[in-house]
């Protein structure tokens, strides 16, 4: 079939297999070009491994330090005549490249929140790897079925305490408008913490520890975002921010667990705001990202997921370095985003953005092309006008 992008709001309902593979190859090429990461991880479990920061972590571990990787993710497989979600194609491309390079790579497609997928993962580690020395926790999900209670928790992106009004952009149509979001109630806050907070990460790490599948000195990292005050009401101080606070609580708990296991550690890395499937669903944030990209590209400091994760591994976690923690014990690879001159420029542009000047004042074009790339569209060297086979089985 001929596969073209079909954008519906903030998702694209199609994905291109060869385009996704080309995108993954760009990431692999970046990591290879940066050279080997000395002392890097050797056996890595990535939870949320098929797109965004989790996939970038997997690519960095494999192609930066020759790691065996096991990836867990939740994607819709391809069918005859129907494309998969992009993480399916990304994972296939990654596994083919890793295996061609002589690296172990296996994947489990299923609900990481479930006891069943956790058990399958433990069994696979025991059988194939013995132990893991790094666990990357990079889930972004709209819902979680609790493994003990069976309750279905749905996360939401809302302010807390009072309603929030700010500018936002319809990235597909290029329309700037004002959005007002009502505050979350207590149940919505608790549900968002249940989905995006730290309990599931703790369950994973406890299960791995109990099963003696963590190598002495094993590390674990999960990802968070803080951002500038223009987004705080919807992010840092909103429902998702409460979940991220809980993730930090879990990091401290897991850190004490890992310290007892041969001096390992767990921590949060605060990453840059980037176009991913998760971030495109947050009101206001895509407009911020469009402005940020413009300013950081002009400053020569723009990074994508792969640049961020390569820098995290090479300059904070491995390569002879130890993490440099902020006052709250977090690693900050959002440091270039948060530089005062970058944020001053965002603050200066923000009030004057309108639909009319959006293209000139922001990098909305860059946002759009990055968004389409997530689904395998707009990659150089791919002919999107020819027939392509959407059904690609997992190797
Ligand atoms: P993403 O949507 O690109 O990736 C999410 C991953 O989680 C995918 O591999 C998906 O398959 C997997 N997943 C979702 N639900 C699952 C489930 N039930 N079981 C198994 N796998 C499941 O998201 P992302 O933006 O890379 O986010 C990853 C983490 O990074 C999140 O914690 C997010 O808050 C954080 N982060 C994102 C940004 C950003 O701007 N995108 C910035 C800083 C931090």
Tab-separated table of N, CA, C and O and ligand atoms in Angstrom, residues 47-54 72-75 110-113 137-143 196 223-225 235 240 244 247 269-279 289 305, ligand 1:
chain	number	residue	atom	x	y	z
A	47	UNK	N	12.413	-0.113	29.731
A	47	UNK	CA	10.954	-0.214	29.857
A	47	UNK	C	10.380	1.049	29.215
A	47	UNK	O	10.615	2.160	29.702
A	48	UNK	N	9.666	0.869	28.097
A	48	UNK	CA	9.241	2.021	27.282
A	48	UNK	C	10.267	2.262	26.187
A	48	UNK	O	10.746	3.372	25.976
A	49	UNK	N	10.614	1.159	25.471
A	49	UNK	CA	11.819	1.148	24.625
A	49	UNK	C	11.589	1.469	23.157
A	49	UNK	O	12.541	1.468	22.387
A	50	UNK	N	10.346	1.740	22.745
A	50	UNK	CA	10.092	1.734	21.302
A	50	UNK	C	10.091	3.105	20.638
A	50	UNK	O	10.143	3.186	19.406
A	51	UNK	N	9.985	4.167	21.417
A	51	UNK	CA	9.963	5.523	20.848
A	51	UNK	C	10.633	6.480	21.846
A	51	UNK	O	10.903	6.107	22.991
A	52	UNK	N	10.854	7.697	21.413
A	52	UNK	CA	11.260	8.783	22.307
A	52	UNK	C	12.521	8.489	23.106
A	52	UNK	O	13.488	7.899	22.597
A	53	UNK	N	12.498	8.936	24.361
A	53	UNK	CA	13.699	8.833	25.198
A	53	UNK	C	14.090	7.385	25.492
A	53	UNK	O	15.273	7.079	25.662
A	54	UNK	N	13.124	6.473	25.574
A	54	UNK	CA	13.455	5.079	25.851
A	54	UNK	C	14.195	4.444	24.680
A	54	UNK	O	15.220	3.776	24.857
A	72	UNK	N	10.979	-3.411	26.480
A	72	UNK	CA	9.557	-3.647	26.744
A	72	UNK	C	8.795	-2.416	26.267
A	72	UNK	O	9.213	-1.283	26.537
A	73	UNK	N	7.708	-2.622	25.565
A	73	UNK	CA	6.928	-1.489	25.038
A	73	UNK	C	5.521	-1.978	24.734
A	73	UNK	O	5.229	-3.181	24.846
A	74	UNK	N	4.650	-1.056	24.345
A	74	UNK	CA	3.246	-1.396	24.075
A	74	UNK	C	2.854	-0.772	22.741
A	74	UNK	O	2.518	0.400	22.684
A	75	UNK	N	2.954	-1.535	21.676
A	75	UNK	CA	2.623	-0.998	20.355
A	75	UNK	C	1.625	-1.887	19.644
A	75	UNK	O	1.526	-3.084	19.942
A	110	UNK	N	3.925	-5.608	25.218
A	110	UNK	CA	2.792	-5.856	26.106
A	110	UNK	C	2.755	-4.804	27.197
A	110	UNK	O	3.584	-3.887	27.218
A	111	UNK	N	1.806	-4.949	28.106
A	111	UNK	CA	1.572	-3.935	29.125
A	111	UNK	C	2.585	-4.048	30.269
A	111	UNK	O	2.494	-4.958	31.098
A	112	UNK	N	3.519	-3.092	30.299
A	112	UNK	CA	4.580	-3.106	31.317
A	112	UNK	C	4.022	-2.974	32.735
A	112	UNK	O	4.698	-3.324	33.700
A	113	UNK	N	2.799	-2.457	32.863
A	113	UNK	CA	2.201	-2.316	34.195
A	113	UNK	C	1.709	-3.658	34.734
A	113	UNK	O	1.404	-3.782	35.914
A	137	UNK	N	13.755	3.365	32.866
A	137	UNK	CA	12.296	3.381	33.001
A	137	UNK	C	11.771	4.614	32.269
A	137	UNK	O	11.936	5.743	32.732
A	138	UNK	N	11.162	4.407	31.103
A	138	UNK	CA	10.794	5.535	30.235
A	138	UNK	C	9.380	5.392	29.694
A	138	UNK	O	9.128	5.605	28.515
A	139	UNK	N	8.449	5.046	30.584
A	139	UNK	CA	7.065	4.899	30.128
A	139	UNK	C	6.375	6.255	30.057
A	139	UNK	O	6.578	7.109	30.906
A	140	UNK	N	5.549	6.437	29.045
A	140	UNK	CA	4.607	7.551	29.010
A	140	UNK	C	3.296	6.947	28.547
A	140	UNK	O	3.199	6.457	27.428
A	141	UNK	N	2.325	6.925	29.438
A	141	UNK	CA	1.081	6.215	29.122
A	141	UNK	C	-0.129	7.007	29.584
A	141	UNK	O	-0.081	7.677	30.609
A	142	UNK	N	-1.212	6.911	28.843
A	142	UNK	CA	-2.428	7.594	29.295
A	142	UNK	C	-3.205	6.809	30.359
A	142	UNK	O	-4.086	7.350	31.006
A	143	UNK	N	-2.911	5.511	30.513
A	143	UNK	CA	-3.670	4.746	31.510
A	143	UNK	C	-2.863	3.596	32.073
A	143	UNK	O	-1.887	3.147	31.488
A	196	UNK	N	1.549	7.802	36.077
A	196	UNK	CA	2.866	8.354	35.696
A	196	UNK	C	3.805	8.542	36.892
A	196	UNK	O	4.918	9.021	36.729
A	223	UNK	N	12.881	9.291	33.720
A	223	UNK	CA	12.983	10.619	33.122
A	223	UNK	C	11.869	11.562	33.581
A	223	UNK	O	10.720	11.151	33.769
A	224	UNK	N	12.245	12.815	33.718
A	224	UNK	CA	11.275	13.821	34.142
A	224	UNK	C	11.483	15.110	33.369
A	224	UNK	O	12.411	15.237	32.565
A	225	UNK	N	10.587	16.062	33.617
A	225	UNK	CA	10.665	17.362	32.970
A	225	UNK	C	10.273	18.434	33.980
A	225	UNK	O	9.421	18.190	34.844
A	235	UNK	N	2.344	21.861	33.767
A	235	UNK	CA	3.302	20.758	33.896
A	235	UNK	C	3.807	20.603	35.330
A	235	UNK	O	3.289	19.792	36.087
A	240	UNK	N	0.591	16.201	36.137
A	240	UNK	CA	1.771	15.435	35.715
A	240	UNK	C	2.961	15.756	36.626
A	240	UNK	O	3.763	14.870	36.953
A	244	UNK	N	5.386	13.323	38.702
A	244	UNK	CA	6.852	13.371	38.634
A	244	UNK	C	7.455	13.525	40.037
A	244	UNK	O	8.534	12.998	40.304
A	247	UNK	N	7.597	10.181	41.246
A	247	UNK	CA	8.700	9.458	40.596
A	247	UNK	C	10.018	9.763	41.332
A	247	UNK	O	10.859	8.871	41.520
A	269	UNK	N	16.701	11.681	35.630
A	269	UNK	CA	17.317	12.634	34.728
A	269	UNK	C	16.221	13.563	34.199
A	269	UNK	O	15.202	13.095	33.669
A	270	UNK	N	16.421	14.848	34.386
A	270	UNK	CA	15.468	15.828	33.855
A	270	UNK	C	15.918	16.155	32.438
A	270	UNK	O	17.022	16.663	32.227
A	271	UNK	N	15.074	15.825	31.480
A	271	UNK	CA	15.436	15.954	30.066
A	271	UNK	C	14.807	17.187	29.435
A	271	UNK	O	13.882	17.791	29.987
A	272	UNK	N	15.261	17.470	28.237
A	272	UNK	CA	14.774	18.622	27.475
A	272	UNK	C	13.365	18.377	26.928
A	272	UNK	O	13.000	17.232	26.620
A	273	UNK	N	12.616	19.447	26.731
A	273	UNK	CA	11.311	19.363	26.061
A	273	UNK	C	11.525	19.065	24.582
A	273	UNK	O	12.240	19.792	23.897
A	274	UNK	N	10.941	17.969	24.124
A	274	UNK	CA	11.123	17.544	22.738
A	274	UNK	C	9.816	17.040	22.156
A	274	UNK	O	8.923	16.616	22.890
A	275	UNK	N	9.756	17.049	20.836
A	275	UNK	CA	8.571	16.521	20.168
A	275	UNK	C	8.585	14.999	20.295
A	275	UNK	O	9.474	14.332	19.774
A	276	UNK	N	7.631	14.467	21.040
A	276	UNK	CA	7.406	13.018	21.068
A	276	UNK	C	5.889	12.825	21.059
A	276	UNK	O	5.131	13.790	21.205
A	277	UNK	N	5.490	11.575	20.945
A	277	UNK	CA	4.044	11.330	20.988
A	277	UNK	C	3.474	11.784	22.322
A	277	UNK	O	2.350	12.264	22.403
A	278	UNK	N	4.265	11.624	23.410
A	278	UNK	CA	3.764	12.001	24.732
A	278	UNK	C	3.632	13.517	24.849
A	278	UNK	O	2.599	14.033	25.288
A	279	UNK	N	4.658	14.273	24.429
A	279	UNK	CA	4.624	15.719	24.663
A	279	UNK	C	3.641	16.432	23.745
A	279	UNK	O	3.135	17.499	24.085
A	289	UNK	N	7.658	24.474	22.704
A	289	UNK	CA	8.707	23.720	22.000
A	289	UNK	C	9.049	24.395	20.668
A	289	UNK	O	10.214	24.492	20.291
A	305	UNK	N	16.178	13.656	20.968
A	305	UNK	CA	16.238	12.582	21.970
A	305	UNK	C	17.591	11.884	21.961
A	305	UNK	O	18.154	11.582	23.012
B	1	LIG	P1	7.007	8.290	24.135
B	1	LIG	O1	5.534	8.383	23.997
B	1	LIG	O2	7.853	8.588	22.949
B	1	LIG	O3	7.445	6.816	24.642
B	1	LIG	C1	6.708	6.106	25.562
B	1	LIG	C2	7.120	4.639	25.563
B	1	LIG	O4	6.347	3.959	26.575
B	1	LIG	C3	6.840	3.897	24.247
B	1	LIG	O5	7.889	2.962	24.004
B	1	LIG	C4	5.564	3.124	24.552
B	1	LIG	O6	5.403	1.919	23.797
B	1	LIG	C5	5.795	2.798	26.010
B	1	LIG	N1	4.567	2.473	26.749
B	1	LIG	C6	3.486	3.246	26.977
B	1	LIG	N2	2.583	2.573	27.719
B	1	LIG	C7	3.111	1.340	27.949
B	1	LIG	C8	2.677	0.193	28.658
B	1	LIG	N3	1.501	0.168	29.294
B	1	LIG	N4	3.480	-0.885	28.662
B	1	LIG	C9	4.668	-0.901	28.016
B	1	LIG	N5	5.151	0.171	27.359
B	1	LIG	C10	4.373	1.275	27.329
B	1	LIG	O7	7.378	9.215	25.356
B	1	LIG	P2	8.655	10.071	25.786
B	1	LIG	O8	8.361	11.497	25.527
B	1	LIG	O9	9.908	9.476	25.293
B	1	LIG	O10	8.567	9.907	27.371
B	1	LIG	C11	9.345	8.985	28.101
B	1	LIG	C12	9.643	9.595	29.464
B	1	LIG	O11	10.415	10.790	29.272
B	1	LIG	C13	8.389	10.006	30.237
B	1	LIG	O12	8.596	9.760	31.607
B	1	LIG	C14	8.329	11.502	29.980
B	1	LIG	O13	7.627	12.195	30.983
B	1	LIG	C15	9.805	11.832	30.004
B	1	LIG	N6	10.167	13.132	29.380
B	1	LIG	C16	9.688	13.502	28.165
B	1	LIG	C17	10.017	14.752	27.659
B	1	LIG	C18	9.503	15.237	26.313
B	1	LIG	O14	9.560	16.428	26.039
B	1	LIG	N7	9.036	14.354	25.450
B	1	LIG	C19	10.877	15.605	28.373
B	1	LIG	C20	11.396	15.175	29.583
B	1	LIG	C21	11.021	13.940	30.091
